[in-house]
Coordinates of C-alpha atoms and ligand atoms in Angstrom, one line a residue:
X1 CA 25.4 -8.6 27.2
X2 CA 24.3 -7.1 23.8
X3 CA 21.8 -3.9 23.4
X4 CA 18.1 -5.4 23.8
X5 CA 14.4 -4.8 24.5
X6 CA 13.0 -5.7 27.4
X7 CA 9.4 -7.6 26.9
X8 CA 8.9 -9.4 30.3
X9 CA 9.7 -11.9 33.1
X10 CA 10.0 -15.6 32.5
X11 CA 10.9 -18.2 34.5
X12 CA 9.8 -19.4 38.4
X13 CA 7.8 -16.5 39.8
X14 CA 8.5 -14.6 36.1
X15 CA 11.6 -13.4 38.2
X16 CA 13.5 -13.7 34.9
X17 CA 14.3 -11.1 32.4
X18 CA 13.7 -12.1 29.1
X19 CA 14.7 -9.6 26.0
X20 CA 14.6 -9.3 22.4
X21 CA 17.9 -8.5 21.2
X22 CA 18.5 -6.1 19.0
X23 CA 21.1 -7.7 17.0
X24 CA 18.7 -9.8 16.1
X25 CA 15.7 -8.2 15.6
X26 CA 15.9 -8.0 12.4
X27 CA 15.2 -11.4 11.7
X28 CA 11.5 -10.8 12.0
X29 CA 9.0 -11.6 14.5
X30 CA 5.7 -13.4 15.3
X31 CA 3.2 -12.1 17.8
X32 CA 0.4 -14.1 17.9
X33 CA -2.9 -14.8 20.0
X34 CA -7.0 -15.4 20.3
X35 CA -8.7 -12.3 20.6
X36 CA -8.2 -10.5 23.8
X37 CA -5.3 -12.5 25.0
X38 CA -2.7 -9.2 24.8
X39 CA -1.3 -8.7 21.6
X40 CA -1.5 -5.3 20.8
X41 CA -0.2 -4.1 24.6
X42 CA 2.7 -6.6 23.5
X43 CA 3.0 -4.7 20.6
X44 CA 3.1 -1.5 22.4
X45 CA 5.9 -2.2 24.8
X46 CA 7.8 -3.7 21.5
X47 CA 7.2 -0.1 19.8
X48 CA 7.9 1.4 22.9
X49 CA 11.4 -0.7 23.4
X50 CA 12.3 0.0 19.8
X51 CA 12.1 3.5 19.6
X52 CA 13.9 3.7 22.8
X53 CA 16.7 2.5 21.4
X54 CA 16.6 4.9 18.6
X55 CA 15.1 2.3 16.2
X56 CA 11.9 3.8 14.1
X57 CA 8.7 2.2 13.6
X58 CA 6.2 1.5 11.2
X59 CA 2.6 0.1 12.7
X60 CA -0.6 0.0 11.3
X61 CA -3.2 0.7 14.4
X62 CA -6.2 -1.3 13.2
X63 CA -8.5 -0.6 16.1
X64 CA -7.2 3.4 17.1
X65 CA -5.9 1.9 20.3
X66 CA -2.3 2.1 19.5
X67 CA -2.6 5.7 19.1
X68 CA -1.7 5.9 23.3
X69 CA 1.7 5.5 22.6
X70 CA 1.8 9.3 21.9
X71 CA 0.5 10.0 25.8
X72 CA 1.9 9.0 28.6
X73 CA 0.6 6.9 30.8
X74 CA -0.8 8.5 34.2
X75 CA -1.2 7.1 37.8
X76 CA -4.8 7.8 37.7
X77 CA -5.1 5.9 34.8
X78 CA -7.7 2.9 35.8
X79 CA -5.2 0.2 35.6
X80 CA -2.3 2.0 37.1
X81 CA -2.6 -0.9 40.3
X82 CA -2.5 -3.5 38.7
X83 CA 0.3 -1.9 36.5
X84 CA 2.7 -1.4 39.0
X85 CA 1.6 -4.8 40.6
X86 CA 2.5 -6.2 37.3
X87 CA 6.1 -4.3 37.2
X88 CA 7.0 -4.9 40.9
X89 CA 6.2 -8.7 40.1
X90 CA 8.5 -9.1 37.0
X91 CA 11.2 -7.0 38.9
X92 CA 10.6 -4.1 36.3
X93 CA 12.3 -1.6 38.6
X94 CA 12.6 1.4 36.7
X95 CA 9.0 1.2 35.2
X96 CA 7.2 4.9 34.8
X97 CA 5.8 6.6 32.6
X98 CA 6.6 8.3 29.6
X99 CA 5.0 9.7 25.8
X100 CA 6.5 8.4 22.4
X101 CA 7.7 10.7 19.9
X102 CA 4.3 9.6 17.4
X103 CA 3.7 10.5 13.5
X104 CA 0.6 10.1 12.5
X105 CA -0.5 8.9 8.6
X106 CA -3.8 8.2 7.0
X107 CA -4.8 6.8 3.9
X108 CA -7.7 9.1 3.9
X109 CA -5.9 12.1 5.2
X110 CA -8.5 12.4 8.0
X111 CA -6.4 11.4 11.0
X112 CA -2.6 12.0 10.3
X113 CA -0.8 12.9 7.3
X114 CA -1.8 11.9 3.8
X115 CA -0.3 8.6 2.6
X116 CA 0.6 8.6 -1.3
X117 CA 1.7 6.3 -3.9
X118 CA 2.0 6.7 -7.7
X119 CA 0.0 3.8 -9.7
X120 CA 3.8 3.3 -11.4
X121 CA 5.1 2.9 -8.5
X122 CA 2.6 0.4 -7.0
X123 CA 2.9 -1.7 -10.3
X124 CA 1.0 -4.4 -12.0
X125 CA 1.1 -7.0 -10.1
X126 CA 0.1 -5.6 -6.8
X127 CA -2.7 -3.1 -8.9
X128 CA -4.4 -6.3 -10.5
X129 CA -4.6 -7.7 -6.4
X130 CA -5.9 -4.9 -5.5
X131 CA -8.4 -4.8 -7.9
X132 CA -9.1 -8.5 -7.8
X133 CA -8.2 -9.0 -11.6
X134 CA -8.8 -12.7 -13.4
X135 CA -5.6 -13.3 -15.0
X136 CA -6.2 -12.6 -18.5
X137 CA -7.3 -8.7 -16.6
X138 CA -3.9 -8.8 -15.4
X139 CA -2.4 -9.4 -18.6
X140 CA -4.3 -6.2 -20.0
X141 CA -3.0 -4.5 -17.1
X142 CA 0.3 -5.8 -17.7
X143 CA 0.1 -4.4 -21.4
X144 CA -1.4 -1.4 -20.0
X145 CA 1.9 -0.6 -18.3
X146 CA 4.3 -1.1 -20.9
X147 CA 2.7 1.2 -23.7
X148 CA 2.5 3.9 -21.3
X149 CA 6.2 3.0 -20.6
X150 CA 7.1 2.8 -24.3
X151 CA 5.1 6.3 -24.8
X152 CA 5.8 8.4 -22.1
X153 CA 2.9 8.3 -20.2
X154 CA 3.1 8.9 -16.4
X155 CA 1.1 7.1 -14.3
X156 CA 0.3 8.7 -11.1
X157 CA -3.2 8.5 -10.1
X158 CA -6.4 6.2 -10.6
X159 CA -7.2 8.9 -13.7
X160 CA -4.3 8.3 -15.5
X161 CA -5.1 4.5 -15.4
X162 CA -8.6 5.4 -16.2
X163 CA -7.4 6.8 -19.4
X164 CA -5.1 4.6 -20.1
X165 CA -7.7 2.0 -20.2
X166 CA -9.5 3.8 -22.3
X167 CA -6.9 4.6 -24.7
X168 CA -6.0 0.4 -24.6
X169 CA -9.8 0.0 -25.4
X170 CA -10.0 1.9 -28.3
X171 CA -7.0 0.9 -30.1
X172 CA -7.6 -2.8 -29.3
X173 CA -7.9 -4.0 -32.3
X174 CA -4.1 -2.5 -33.4
X175 CA -3.1 -3.6 -29.8
X176 CA -4.4 -7.4 -30.1
X177 CA -2.3 -7.6 -33.2
X178 CA 1.3 -7.0 -31.5
X179 CA 0.1 -8.0 -27.8
X180 CA -2.5 -10.8 -28.7
X181 CA -6.0 -10.8 -27.8
X182 CA -7.4 -7.3 -25.5
X183 CA -11.4 -8.1 -25.6
X184 CA -13.9 -5.0 -24.4
X185 CA -15.0 -7.2 -22.2
X186 CA -12.0 -7.4 -19.8
X187 CA -10.9 -4.0 -20.3
X188 CA -14.7 -2.6 -19.4
X189 CA -14.0 -4.9 -16.2
X190 CA -10.7 -3.1 -15.5
X191 CA -12.4 -0.4 -15.7
X192 CA -15.7 -1.1 -13.2
X193 CA -12.9 -2.7 -10.7
X194 CA -11.4 0.6 -10.9
X195 CA -14.5 2.2 -9.9
X196 CA -15.3 -0.1 -6.8
X197 CA -11.8 1.1 -5.8
X198 CA -12.7 4.6 -5.8
X199 CA -15.9 4.4 -4.3
X200 CA -13.6 2.9 -1.5
X201 CA -11.5 5.6 -1.3
X202 CA -8.9 4.3 -3.1
X203 CA -8.5 7.6 -5.4
X204 CA -6.5 9.5 -2.8
X205 CA -3.7 6.6 -2.0
X206 CA -2.5 7.6 -5.5
X207 CA -0.7 10.7 -6.5
X208 CA 1.4 12.9 -5.5
X209 CA 3.3 14.1 -3.3
X210 CA 4.5 10.2 -2.6
X211 CA 5.7 8.9 0.5
X212 CA 9.2 9.6 0.9
X213 CA 10.5 6.2 2.8
X214 CA 13.0 8.2 4.5
X215 CA 10.5 10.1 6.4
X216 CA 9.4 6.9 7.9
X217 CA 12.9 6.0 9.4
X218 CA 13.4 9.4 11.3
X219 CA 15.0 9.7 14.9
X220 CA 14.7 12.8 16.7
X221 CA 16.9 14.8 18.6
X222 CA 16.8 13.1 21.6
X223 CA 17.6 10.2 20.0
X224 CA 14.9 7.9 19.6
X225 CA 13.0 6.5 17.0
X226 CA 10.1 8.0 15.3
X227 CA 7.1 5.3 15.9
X228 CA 5.0 6.0 12.8
X229 CA 1.2 4.9 13.1
X230 CA -1.2 4.1 10.7
X231 CA -4.8 4.9 11.3
X232 CA -6.5 1.5 9.7
X233 CA -9.6 1.7 11.5
X234 CA -11.6 3.0 8.4
X235 CA -9.5 1.2 6.2
X236 CA -10.3 -2.2 7.7
X237 CA -13.4 -2.2 6.2
X238 CA -11.4 -2.9 2.9
X239 CA -9.5 -5.7 3.7
X240 CA -7.8 -5.8 0.1
X241 CA -6.5 -1.9 0.0
X242 CA -5.5 -2.4 3.5
X243 CA -3.1 -5.8 2.8
X244 CA -2.4 -4.5 -0.5
X245 CA -1.2 -1.3 1.2
X246 CA 1.2 -2.6 3.2
X247 CA 2.6 -5.2 1.2
X248 CA 3.6 -2.2 -1.2
X249 CA 5.5 -0.3 1.4
X250 CA 7.2 -4.0 2.3
X251 CA 8.3 -4.3 -1.2
X252 CA 9.3 -0.3 -1.3
X253 CA 11.1 -0.8 1.1
X254 CA 13.1 -3.8 -0.1
X255 CA 13.7 -2.2 -3.2
X256 CA 14.4 1.4 -2.0
X257 CA 16.9 0.7 0.8
X258 CA 20.8 -0.6 0.7
X259 CA 22.2 -3.8 1.7
X260 CA 23.7 -3.1 5.5
X261 CA 24.3 -6.8 6.4
X262 CA 23.9 -7.8 10.2
X263 CA 23.4 -4.3 12.0
X264 CA 23.6 -3.8 15.4
X265 CA 20.0 -2.8 15.6
X266 CA 17.3 -2.2 12.3
X267 CA 17.1 0.9 10.7
X268 CA 13.0 0.0 11.2
X269 CA 11.1 -2.5 12.3
X270 CA 7.7 -2.8 10.4
X271 CA 4.4 -4.8 12.3
X272 CA 1.9 -6.1 10.2
X273 CA -1.5 -6.1 12.1
X274 CA -4.0 -9.1 10.9
X275 CA -1.5 -10.2 9.0
X276 CA -3.8 -12.9 7.9
X277 CA -5.8 -10.3 5.1
X278 CA -2.2 -10.5 3.3
X279 CA -2.5 -14.2 3.1
X280 CA -6.5 -14.7 2.3
X281 CA -6.8 -16.2 -1.0
X282 CA -3.2 -14.8 -2.2
X283 CA -2.5 -16.5 -5.4
X284 CA 1.1 -18.9 -4.8
X285 CA 3.2 -15.7 -7.0
X286 CA 2.3 -13.6 -4.1
X287 CA 2.6 -15.9 -1.5
X288 CA 6.1 -16.5 -2.5
X289 CA 7.1 -12.9 -3.1
X290 CA 6.1 -11.8 0.2
X291 CA 8.2 -14.9 1.3
X292 CA 11.3 -13.6 -0.5
X293 CA 10.9 -10.4 0.6
X294 CA 10.9 -11.1 3.8
X295 CA 14.1 -13.3 3.5
X296 CA 15.9 -10.3 1.7
X297 CA 14.8 -7.5 3.8
X298 CA 16.1 -8.8 6.7
X299 CA 20.0 -7.7 5.3
X300 CA 18.6 -3.9 4.8
X301 CA 17.9 -3.6 8.3
X302 CA 14.4 -4.0 8.4
X303 CA 12.7 -6.2 11.2
X304 CA 9.2 -7.5 10.1
X305 CA 6.6 -8.3 12.8
X306 CA 3.5 -10.4 12.4
X307 CA 0.8 -9.6 14.4
X308 CA -2.1 -12.3 14.1
X309 CA -4.8 -14.5 15.9
X310 CA -3.4 -18.0 14.7
X311 CA 0.6 -18.9 13.6
X312 CA -1.4 -20.9 10.8
X313 CA -3.1 -18.2 9.0
X314 CA 0.6 -17.3 8.3
X315 CA 1.8 -19.8 5.5
X316 CA 4.3 -22.0 6.5
X317 CA 7.6 -20.7 4.6
X318 CA 7.3 -17.4 5.9
X319 CA 6.4 -18.7 9.6
X320 CA 9.8 -20.7 9.2
X321 CA 11.6 -17.0 8.8
X322 CA 10.0 -15.2 12.3
X323 CA 12.7 -15.4 14.9
X324 CA 11.2 -13.9 17.4
X325 CA 8.1 -14.9 18.7
X326 CA 5.1 -13.8 21.7
X327 CA 2.3 -16.6 21.4
X328 CA -0.5 -15.8 23.7
X329 CA -3.1 -17.9 24.5
X330 CA -4.9 -20.0 22.0
X331 CA -8.5 -21.5 22.3
X332 CA -8.6 -25.2 22.2
X333 CA -12.7 -25.4 21.5
X334 CA -12.4 -27.7 17.9
X335 CA -10.3 -30.6 17.1
X336 CA -9.3 -28.3 14.5
X337 CA -8.0 -25.4 17.3
X338 CA -6.0 -28.4 18.9
X339 CA -4.4 -29.3 15.9
X340 CA -3.3 -26.0 15.4
X341 CA -2.3 -25.2 18.8
X342 CA -0.5 -28.7 18.7
X343 CA 1.4 -27.0 15.4
X344 CA 2.1 -23.9 17.0
X345 CA 4.0 -25.4 19.8
X346 CA 5.6 -28.0 17.8
X347 CA 7.6 -25.1 16.5
X348 CA 9.4 -23.9 19.7
X349 CA 12.5 -25.4 21.4
X350 CA 11.1 -27.2 24.1
X351 CA 11.7 -25.9 28.1
X352 CA 12.2 -28.8 30.0
X353 CA 10.0 -26.7 33.0
X354 CA 7.0 -27.4 31.3
X355 CA 4.7 -28.8 28.5
X356 CA 4.5 -26.0 25.4
X357 CA 1.3 -27.0 24.2
X358 CA -0.5 -26.7 27.8
X359 CA 1.6 -23.5 28.3
X360 CA -0.3 -21.7 25.0
X361 CA -3.1 -23.0 26.3
X362 CA -2.8 -21.6 29.7
X363 CA -1.5 -18.4 29.7
X364 CA -3.1 -15.8 30.9
X365 CA -3.8 -12.4 29.4
X366 CA -0.8 -10.4 29.0
X367 CA 1.2 -13.3 29.8
X368 CA 2.5 -15.4 26.6
X369 CA 4.7 -18.3 26.1
X370 CA 7.8 -16.2 24.5
X371 CA 10.7 -17.5 21.8
X372 CA 13.7 -15.0 21.4
X373 CA 16.8 -15.4 18.9
X374 CA 19.8 -15.7 21.2
X375 CA 23.7 -15.5 20.4
X376 CA 24.4 -16.6 16.8
X377 CA 21.0 -16.2 15.6
X378 CA 19.6 -19.4 17.6
X379 CA 16.1 -19.8 18.9
X380 CA 15.9 -19.6 22.6
X381 CA 14.3 -21.8 25.1
X382 CA 10.9 -21.5 25.4
X383 CA 9.3 -19.2 28.4
X384 CA 6.5 -18.7 29.9
X385 CA 6.7 -15.1 29.9
X386 CA 4.6 -12.3 32.0
X387 CA 4.9 -8.9 29.2
X388 CA 5.4 -5.9 30.9
X389 CA 3.0 -3.1 31.1
X390 CA 3.0 -0.2 29.2
X391 CA 4.8 3.6 29.7
X392 CA 2.7 5.1 27.5
X393 CA -1.3 5.6 27.3
X394 CA -3.5 1.9 27.3
X395 CA -6.4 3.0 24.5
X396 CA -6.8 5.7 22.3
X397 CA -5.2 9.0 22.1
X398 CA -8.1 12.2 22.9
X399 CA -9.0 13.2 19.5
X400 CA -8.0 16.9 19.9
X401 CA -4.4 16.1 21.4
X402 CA -3.7 13.9 18.1
X403 CA -5.0 16.8 15.8
X404 CA -2.4 18.8 18.0
X405 CA 0.2 16.6 17.3
X406 CA -0.9 16.3 13.6
X407 CA -0.8 20.1 13.4
X408 CA 2.7 20.5 15.3
X409 CA 4.6 18.0 12.9
X410 CA 6.8 19.2 10.3
X411 CA 5.6 16.7 7.5
X412 CA 2.6 18.6 7.3
X413 CA 3.8 20.8 5.0
X414 CA 5.0 18.7 2.7
X415 CA 2.1 16.4 2.0
X416 CA -1.0 18.0 3.1
X417 CA -1.6 19.2 -0.1
X418 CA -2.2 16.9 -3.3
X419 CA -0.4 18.0 -6.7
X420 CA -1.5 16.9 -9.8
X421 CA 0.9 17.4 -12.2
X422 CA 0.9 16.9 -16.1
X423 CA 0.7 12.4 -16.5
X424 CA -1.4 9.9 -18.7
X425 CA -4.5 11.8 -18.1
X426 CA -3.8 14.8 -19.2
X427 CA -1.6 14.2 -21.8
X428 CA -3.5 11.7 -23.3
X429 CA -6.2 14.3 -23.2
X430 CA -3.9 17.0 -24.9
X431 CA -3.5 14.4 -27.5
X432 CA -7.4 13.7 -27.7
X433 CA -8.3 17.4 -28.3
X434 CA -5.0 17.9 -31.0
X435 CA -6.8 15.0 -33.3
X436 CA -10.1 16.1 -32.7
X437 CA -9.2 19.4 -34.2
X438 CA -7.0 18.1 -37.1
X439 CA -10.5 15.9 -37.3
X440 CA -12.6 19.3 -37.1
X441 CA -9.9 20.7 -39.9
X442 CA -10.3 17.6 -42.0
X443 CA -13.8 17.9 -42.4
X444 CA -14.1 21.5 -42.9
X445 CA -11.9 20.5 -45.6
X446 CA -14.1 17.8 -46.7
X447 CA -17.0 20.2 -46.8
X448 CA -15.5 22.9 -48.0
X449 CA -14.4 20.7 -51.1
X450 CA -18.2 20.1 -51.6
X451 CA -18.7 23.5 -50.9
X452 CA -17.1 24.1 -53.6
X453 CA -18.9 21.5 -55.7
X454 CA -22.2 22.9 -54.5
X455 CA -20.8 26.6 -55.7
X456 CA -19.1 24.7 -58.8
X457 CA -22.2 23.8 -60.1
X458 CA -24.2 26.9 -58.7
X459 CA -21.9 29.1 -59.8
X460 CA -22.0 27.4 -63.5
X461 CA -25.4 28.0 -63.7
X462 CA -25.6 32.0 -61.8
X463 CA -21.7 33.3 -63.2
X464 CA -19.5 30.6 -65.2
X465 CA -16.4 31.8 -63.0
X466 CA -15.7 28.6 -60.6
X467 CA -11.9 28.6 -58.7
X468 CA -12.2 32.6 -58.0
X469 CA -15.2 33.1 -55.8
X470 CA -15.6 29.5 -54.0
X471 CA -12.1 30.1 -52.6
X472 CA -13.1 33.5 -51.5
X473 CA -16.8 32.4 -50.3
X474 CA -15.1 29.4 -48.0
X475 CA -12.3 32.1 -46.8
X476 CA -15.6 34.0 -45.5
X477 CA -17.6 31.3 -44.1
X478 CA -15.0 29.2 -42.3
X479 CA -12.3 31.3 -41.6
X480 CA -10.6 29.8 -38.4
X481 CA -11.0 26.3 -39.8
X482 CA -8.9 27.3 -42.6
X483 CA -6.5 29.0 -40.4
X484 CA -6.0 25.8 -38.6
X485 CA -4.4 24.0 -41.8
X486 CA -0.7 24.1 -41.5
X487 CA -0.7 24.8 -37.7
X488 CA 1.3 22.8 -35.6
X489 CA -1.7 21.6 -34.0
X490 CA -3.0 20.2 -36.8
X491 CA 0.5 18.5 -37.3
X492 CA 0.5 16.5 -33.7
X493 CA -3.1 15.8 -34.8
X494 CA -1.7 13.7 -37.9
X495 CA 0.6 12.0 -35.9
X496 CA -1.7 10.8 -33.3
X497 CA -3.9 10.0 -36.0
X498 CA -1.4 7.8 -36.9
X499 CA -0.5 6.1 -33.8
X500 CA -4.3 5.3 -33.4
X501 CA -3.9 4.4 -37.0
X502 CA -6.4 1.4 -38.3
X503 CA -9.4 3.6 -37.6
X504 CA -10.6 6.8 -38.5
X505 CA -9.1 9.3 -36.2
X506 CA -12.4 11.0 -35.5
X507 CA -13.9 8.1 -34.0
X508 CA -10.8 7.2 -31.6
X509 CA -10.9 10.9 -30.5
X510 CA -14.8 10.8 -29.4
X511 CA -13.8 7.8 -28.1
X512 CA -11.5 8.7 -25.6
X513 CA -13.4 11.5 -24.7
X514 CA -16.4 10.2 -23.9
X515 CA -14.5 7.4 -21.9
X516 CA -12.9 9.9 -19.6
X517 CA -16.2 11.7 -18.9
X518 CA -17.9 8.4 -18.0
X519 CA -15.2 7.2 -15.8
X520 CA -15.5 10.7 -14.0
Ligands
LIG1 N1 1.3 -6.5 29.0 C1 0.2 -6.1 30.2 N2 0.3 -5.2 30.7 C2 -0.8 -4.8 31.5 N3 -2.1 -5.2 31.1 C3 -2.5 -5.9 30.0 C4 -1.0 -6.6 29.2 N4 -1.4 -7.2 28.2 C5 -2.6 -7.1 28.2 N5 -3.0 -6.3 29.6 C6 -4.7 -5.9 29.7 O1 -5.6 -7.1 29.1 C7 -6.2 -6.4 27.8 C8 -6.1 -6.8 26.5 O2 -5.4 -6.9 25.9 P1 -5.2 -6.5 24.4 O3 -5.8 -5.3 24.0 O4 -3.8 -6.3 23.7 O5 -5.7 -8.1 23.4 P2 -5.5 -8.0 21.9 O6 -5.6 -9.8 21.9 O7 -5.0 -7.1 21.0 O8 -6.6 -8.3 22.2 P3 -7.8 -8.0 20.3 O9 -7.8 -9.3 19.3 O10 -9.5 -7.7 20.6 O11 -7.2 -6.9 19.8 C9 -5.6 -4.9 28.0 O12 -6.5 -3.4 27.5 C10 -5.4 -4.5 29.0 O13 -5.7 -4.2 30.2
LIG2 MG1 -6.0 -6.1 20.2

């Protein structure tokens, strides 16, 4: 038999061992079931199994209880007796307690290494989704990204995007001629959405050092796969941020990893908890993209496992691609429940020993209707499986133990300190500064001219000598301004003003600075 992960016992008296084959583990999976039926423990034992088989794992920890993977279970624990009983029932003879290698991550940098990405990497589609933009607003965001590209303005953090939007707003008259109508209302709406995102802690997500995917795909010296746990308890308060971040990570894996065909075991397994958040009023274009990523990421050796309460939370095209399934109990209170239950049952390969629909209704806690891909990737006959007990600690890791693990991790040095290198914000600000100086210099010249004029008239009255006096006078009153005249700064300023053509340089310059300060 191929290498496989032991999942639990099926058949009569739960004596037939059920496995998830590593060879087909990249053909994705589903963990579903009503609340309290055992989804999280199933995720926990699968993560343990993958890690033990040398497969790194990424998972989001919605309630904080998966952090227990980092500690061994204990004979002193309350559930020690039921766990050993369960193990005996399914013939799990070598059941032992063990801790697993865990790396903690946290968008907010509190409960793990900070996870960052850049605005440019996330791209206009996902950022539009994140900001819940209308189609018109999304169009403007696309233009902004394109401009940043054309002008060599790196978009790293939210400041960069804010500065760019101010710039777009100030130049909308000219830009509209090239790209179509850019309304001040739409730009303003995007800016307001950015503020909301910032208030949700989104500013911390964007910046550098950006997450290197290789850091999620590590195996330890002992050959076990690293389990990457994303703290998602706080993050869940911003469901859109949560879902978009995970979707970004998935598409990043898809775009960055090389093709490996059908490997003996996955290179990474990605568990997407509360997966319904991904699809809640998602536009068709986005669902199509998820469907495409799921279909193609397989050949990059990445298995994606969606975790959700009800399988009908997941669009049919995507559900159809989830080959390995653990269906915990579903409720059947309402007509709608019953319909969902029937539909869930229909997607399984029937077992003559029992009725699938009835089984999904009846299975107990920590028990499930399972179907794993078998030889040639054919779905196995559905089983009633008692899921194995976890080897690691059930429930959250103690805060001190967690802090100690984070402090000891060699990734801390790489990610702890944010780096703010020169990017769009700084570059636009520098442009604005030079343009402001140039505008001032121009104004100074204007002043000089009028001073000259005044002096000329005055001079006529008093001395009658025109040129000599006026020149020396103005040199005394404004030496610094005059010194600017041929400076590089002014040449730059002229260039910038040309670039910002259409309105007077001075007004645009004030606008850029004003906008920046308002946005901060
Ligand atoms: N495989 C298992 N072995 C032993 N006990 C289990 C198993 N699965 C579930 N249990 C027991 O059932 C409890 C609830 O399971 P779990 O937390 O996984 O449910 P859940 O479906 O994730 O619930 P929620 O939707 O509330 O997150 C566990 O705390 C544990 O006591
Ligand atoms: Mg749970």
